[in-house]
Amino acid sequence: MRDIRSDPVLQDLVRRFVAPDRRYLRLGGSIFRLSPVERSAFVRDLAQAAYEITPAELDVLFEGGWRERKTAAWMVAVAHRSEYRELIGQLLLASEGPYAGAAYCVALAKFGTAADAELLSAYLDHYLSRPDLDYDQAVVLGTLLYLDEMLGSEYTTRFRAPGGPWGRWLEVRGVAALDPQNCQQAVQQLCAFVDETAEVFASLDSSS
């Protein structure tokens, strides 16, 4: 992992793509608290950033901390750079830091294929067996529900079956968790925002 304190290349990329208007903090639920004027400007700026950043620069951001990785995942989703699917799946499974997991889920949801559902399933296979860890289990399951609906698939069935991995994870933890269906709705809203931004991105691409 690159250390921003000693990496001038990463510092420059953070200045250009991650820090403007505190982008890394707004990417997520905070989007929906923006005024219409703020949202329009945010969409435009994010689309421009996704258009300008190069694959080599994205690679550097994905080697950074959670702020850099979270922002990179969103730009990948907007630009539909599905060549990052495997890397995002690896980062999701590794869970090396907080706050980026939902961004990985949004990117995989927007790629929207069986391959993405398999990566989400691999995460659940691993982390639903770890009731000592409360990471992104509910968000990942919600994303998989979203993909099941989109693909007409049944990836979530085995996880949510009576006495299955999800129920056992909740039972052992003995605490309330996020409702996967609420997470599915949240992912759907975030994907709609990606679609909105991708339209602006496409207009930039067509005018070049």
Coordinates of C-alpha atoms in Angstrom, one line a residue:
M1 CA 0.0 0.0 0.0
R2 CA 1.3 3.4 -0.9
D3 CA 1.8 5.9 1.9
I4 CA 0.5 9.4 0.9
R5 CA 2.8 11.0 3.4
S6 CA 5.9 10.0 1.4
D7 CA 4.5 9.5 -2.1
P8 CA 4.4 12.7 -4.2
V9 CA 2.7 10.9 -7.1
L10 CA -0.1 9.8 -4.9
Q11 CA -0.3 13.2 -3.3
D12 CA -0.8 14.8 -6.7
L13 CA -3.6 12.4 -7.6
V14 CA -5.3 12.9 -4.3
R15 CA -5.2 16.7 -4.9
R16 CA -6.6 16.3 -8.4
F17 CA -9.2 13.5 -8.0
V18 CA -9.9 12.6 -4.3
A19 CA -9.9 15.8 -2.3
P20 CA -11.7 18.4 -4.4
D21 CA -14.9 19.4 -2.6
R22 CA -14.2 16.5 -0.2
R23 CA -15.3 14.2 -3.0
Y24 CA -14.2 11.0 -1.1
L25 CA -16.6 11.9 1.8
R26 CA -19.6 12.7 -0.4
L27 CA -19.4 9.5 -2.5
G28 CA -22.1 7.4 -0.8
G29 CA -25.2 8.3 1.1
S30 CA -24.1 11.9 1.5
I31 CA -25.0 12.3 -2.2
F32 CA -28.7 12.3 -1.3
R33 CA -28.3 15.2 1.1
L34 CA -27.0 17.6 -1.6
S35 CA -29.3 20.3 -2.9
P36 CA -30.3 20.1 -6.6
V37 CA -27.7 22.7 -7.5
E38 CA -25.0 21.0 -5.5
R39 CA -25.9 17.6 -6.9
S40 CA -25.7 18.9 -10.5
A41 CA -22.3 20.3 -9.9
F42 CA -21.1 17.2 -8.1
V43 CA -22.3 15.0 -11.0
R44 CA -20.5 17.2 -13.5
D45 CA -17.2 17.3 -11.6
L46 CA -17.2 13.5 -10.9
A47 CA -17.9 12.7 -14.6
Q48 CA -15.1 15.0 -15.6
A49 CA -12.7 13.4 -13.2
A50 CA -13.7 9.9 -14.4
Y51 CA -13.1 11.1 -17.9
E52 CA -9.7 12.6 -17.3
I53 CA -8.1 10.0 -15.1
T54 CA -5.9 7.4 -16.9
P55 CA -5.7 3.7 -16.1
A56 CA -2.2 4.2 -14.8
E57 CA -3.5 6.9 -12.4
L58 CA -6.3 4.7 -11.3
D59 CA -3.8 1.9 -10.6
V60 CA -2.0 4.3 -8.2
L61 CA -5.2 5.3 -6.4
F62 CA -6.1 1.6 -5.9
E63 CA -2.7 1.2 -4.1
G64 CA -3.5 4.0 -1.7
G65 CA -5.7 4.1 1.4
W66 CA -9.4 3.9 1.8
R67 CA -10.1 7.4 0.5
E68 CA -8.1 6.8 -2.7
R69 CA -9.6 3.3 -3.3
K70 CA -13.1 4.5 -2.6
T71 CA -12.9 7.3 -5.0
A72 CA -11.2 5.2 -7.7
A73 CA -14.0 2.6 -7.4
W74 CA -16.6 5.2 -8.0
M75 CA -14.8 6.6 -11.1
V76 CA -14.4 3.1 -12.4
A77 CA -18.2 2.6 -12.0
V78 CA -19.0 5.8 -13.8
A79 CA -16.7 5.0 -16.7
H80 CA -17.7 1.3 -16.6
R81 CA -14.1 0.1 -16.6
S82 CA -15.0 -3.5 -16.1
E83 CA -11.3 -4.5 -16.6
Y84 CA -11.0 -3.6 -12.9
R85 CA -13.5 -6.2 -11.9
E86 CA -11.0 -8.8 -10.6
L87 CA -9.0 -6.1 -8.7
I88 CA -12.1 -4.7 -7.0
G89 CA -13.2 -8.3 -6.1
Q90 CA -9.7 -8.9 -4.6
L91 CA -9.8 -5.6 -2.6
L92 CA -13.3 -6.3 -1.4
L93 CA -12.3 -9.8 -0.2
A94 CA -9.1 -8.5 1.5
S95 CA -11.1 -5.9 3.5
E96 CA -7.8 -4.1 4.3
G97 CA -9.5 -0.9 5.5
P98 CA -12.8 0.6 6.3
Y99 CA -15.3 2.7 4.3
A100 CA -14.4 1.5 0.8
G101 CA -16.5 -1.7 0.7
A102 CA -19.7 -0.1 -0.4
A103 CA -17.9 1.6 -3.3
Y104 CA -16.6 -1.8 -4.5
C105 CA -20.1 -3.1 -4.3
V106 CA -21.5 -0.2 -6.4
A107 CA -18.9 -0.9 -9.1
L108 CA -19.6 -4.6 -9.2
A109 CA -23.3 -3.9 -9.3
K110 CA -22.9 -1.6 -12.2
F111 CA -20.8 -4.1 -14.1
G112 CA -23.8 -6.3 -13.5
T113 CA -22.8 -9.8 -14.7
A114 CA -22.7 -13.3 -13.3
A115 CA -18.9 -12.8 -12.8
D116 CA -19.6 -9.9 -10.4
A117 CA -22.2 -12.0 -8.5
E118 CA -19.6 -14.7 -8.1
L119 CA -17.2 -12.2 -6.5
L120 CA -19.8 -11.0 -4.1
S121 CA -20.7 -14.7 -3.3
A122 CA -17.0 -15.4 -2.6
Y123 CA -17.0 -12.6 -0.1
L124 CA -20.1 -13.9 1.7
D125 CA -18.7 -17.5 1.7
H126 CA -15.7 -16.1 3.6
Y127 CA -17.1 -13.5 5.9
L128 CA -20.4 -15.0 6.9
S129 CA -18.2 -17.7 8.5
R130 CA -16.6 -15.0 10.6
P131 CA -19.2 -13.8 13.2
D132 CA -16.4 -12.1 15.0
L133 CA -16.1 -9.6 12.1
D134 CA -18.8 -7.0 11.3
Y135 CA -17.5 -5.7 7.9
D136 CA -19.6 -5.3 4.7
Q137 CA -21.7 -8.5 5.0
A138 CA -25.1 -6.8 4.8
V139 CA -24.1 -4.4 2.1
V140 CA -22.6 -7.2 0.0
L141 CA -25.7 -9.4 0.5
G142 CA -27.9 -6.4 -0.5
T143 CA -25.8 -5.9 -3.6
L144 CA -26.2 -9.6 -4.5
L145 CA -30.0 -9.2 -4.0
Y146 CA -29.8 -6.3 -6.5
L147 CA -27.9 -8.4 -9.0
D148 CA -30.3 -11.3 -8.6
E149 CA -33.2 -9.0 -9.5
M150 CA -31.3 -7.6 -12.5
L151 CA -30.0 -11.0 -13.7
G152 CA -33.0 -13.1 -12.8
S153 CA -30.6 -15.3 -10.8
E154 CA -30.7 -16.8 -7.3
Y155 CA -27.3 -16.3 -5.9
T156 CA -28.7 -15.1 -2.5
T157 CA -30.9 -18.1 -2.0
R158 CA -28.4 -20.3 -0.3
F159 CA -27.2 -17.5 1.9
R160 CA -30.7 -16.6 3.1
A161 CA -32.1 -20.1 3.4
P162 CA -33.5 -21.0 6.9
G163 CA -30.5 -22.0 9.0
G164 CA -28.2 -20.8 6.3
P165 CA -25.0 -18.7 6.5
W166 CA -26.8 -15.3 6.9
G167 CA -29.1 -16.5 9.7
R168 CA -26.2 -18.3 11.5
W169 CA -24.0 -15.2 11.3
L170 CA -26.8 -13.0 12.9
E171 CA -27.5 -15.6 15.5
V172 CA -23.9 -16.0 16.6
R173 CA -23.3 -12.3 16.6
G174 CA -26.4 -11.7 18.7
V175 CA -26.8 -8.1 17.6
A176 CA -28.9 -6.3 15.0
A177 CA -27.5 -5.9 11.6
L178 CA -28.3 -3.9 8.6
D179 CA -31.3 -5.3 6.7
P180 CA -30.1 -6.6 3.3
Q181 CA -33.2 -5.5 1.6
N182 CA -32.6 -1.9 2.8
C183 CA -29.1 -2.3 1.6
Q184 CA -30.5 -3.5 -1.8
Q185 CA -32.6 -0.3 -2.0
A186 CA -29.6 1.8 -1.1
V187 CA -27.4 0.1 -3.8
Q188 CA -30.2 0.7 -6.3
Q189 CA -30.2 4.4 -5.5
L190 CA -26.4 4.7 -5.7
C191 CA -26.5 2.8 -9.0
A192 CA -29.1 5.3 -10.3
F193 CA -26.7 8.1 -9.3
V194 CA -23.9 6.4 -11.2
D195 CA -26.2 6.2 -14.3
E196 CA -26.9 9.9 -14.0
T197 CA -23.2 10.6 -13.8
A198 CA -22.4 8.2 -16.6
E199 CA -24.7 10.1 -19.0
V200 CA -22.6 13.2 -18.4
F201 CA -19.4 11.1 -18.9
A202 CA -20.7 9.8 -22.2
S203 CA -21.4 13.3 -23.4
L204 CA -17.8 14.2 -22.7
D205 CA -16.6 11.2 -24.5
S206 CA -18.7 11.9 -27.6
S207 CA -17.6 15.5 -27.8
S208 CA -13.9 14.7 -27.8

